Short mmCIF file of C-alpha atoms in Angstrom, two decimals:
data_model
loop_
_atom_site.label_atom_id
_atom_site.label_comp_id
_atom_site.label_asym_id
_atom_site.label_seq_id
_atom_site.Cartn_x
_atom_site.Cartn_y
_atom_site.Cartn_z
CA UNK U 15 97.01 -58.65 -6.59
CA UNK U 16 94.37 -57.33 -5.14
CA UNK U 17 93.43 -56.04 -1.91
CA UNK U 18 90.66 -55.21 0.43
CA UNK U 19 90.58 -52.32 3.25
CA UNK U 20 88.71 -51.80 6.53
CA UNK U 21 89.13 -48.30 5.54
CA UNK U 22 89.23 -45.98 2.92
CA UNK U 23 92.08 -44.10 5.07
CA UNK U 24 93.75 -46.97 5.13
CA UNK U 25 93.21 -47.85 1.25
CA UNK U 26 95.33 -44.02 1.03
CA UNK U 27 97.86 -44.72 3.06
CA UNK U 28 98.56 -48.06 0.69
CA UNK U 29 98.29 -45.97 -2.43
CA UNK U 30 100.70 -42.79 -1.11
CA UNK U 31 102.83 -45.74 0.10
CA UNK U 32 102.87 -47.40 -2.97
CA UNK U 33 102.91 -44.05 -5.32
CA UNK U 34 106.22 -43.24 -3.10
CA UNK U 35 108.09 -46.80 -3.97
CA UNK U 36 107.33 -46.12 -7.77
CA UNK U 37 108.84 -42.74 -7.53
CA UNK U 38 112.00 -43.40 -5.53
CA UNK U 39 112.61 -46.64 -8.06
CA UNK U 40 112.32 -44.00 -11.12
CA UNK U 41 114.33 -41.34 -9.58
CA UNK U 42 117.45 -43.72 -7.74
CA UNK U 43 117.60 -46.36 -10.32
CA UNK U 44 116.37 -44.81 -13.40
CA UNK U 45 117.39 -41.38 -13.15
CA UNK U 46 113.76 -39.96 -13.93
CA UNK U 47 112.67 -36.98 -12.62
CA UNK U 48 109.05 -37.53 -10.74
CA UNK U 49 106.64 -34.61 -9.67
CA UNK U 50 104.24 -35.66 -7.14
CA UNK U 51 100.70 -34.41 -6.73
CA UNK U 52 97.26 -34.53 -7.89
CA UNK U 53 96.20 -34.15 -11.09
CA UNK U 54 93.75 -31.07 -11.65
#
């Protein structure tokens, strides 16, 4: 699906939103550890 934004601060928010669903579904249900951040 995609998606348009009014903003790219917006657009963010969706992604960290988004980034933070996939990581609590790997670490509660899967039992994979996730480390969060940017890569350099």
């Amino acid at each position: 699906m995609d998606r348009v934004y009014k903003t790219a601060e917006e657009a963010e928010e969706e992604t960290i939103n988004m980034l933070n669903v996939y990581a609590n579904m790997l670490e509660e249900y899967l039992a994979i550890p996730v480390l969060k951040g940017q890569k350099t």
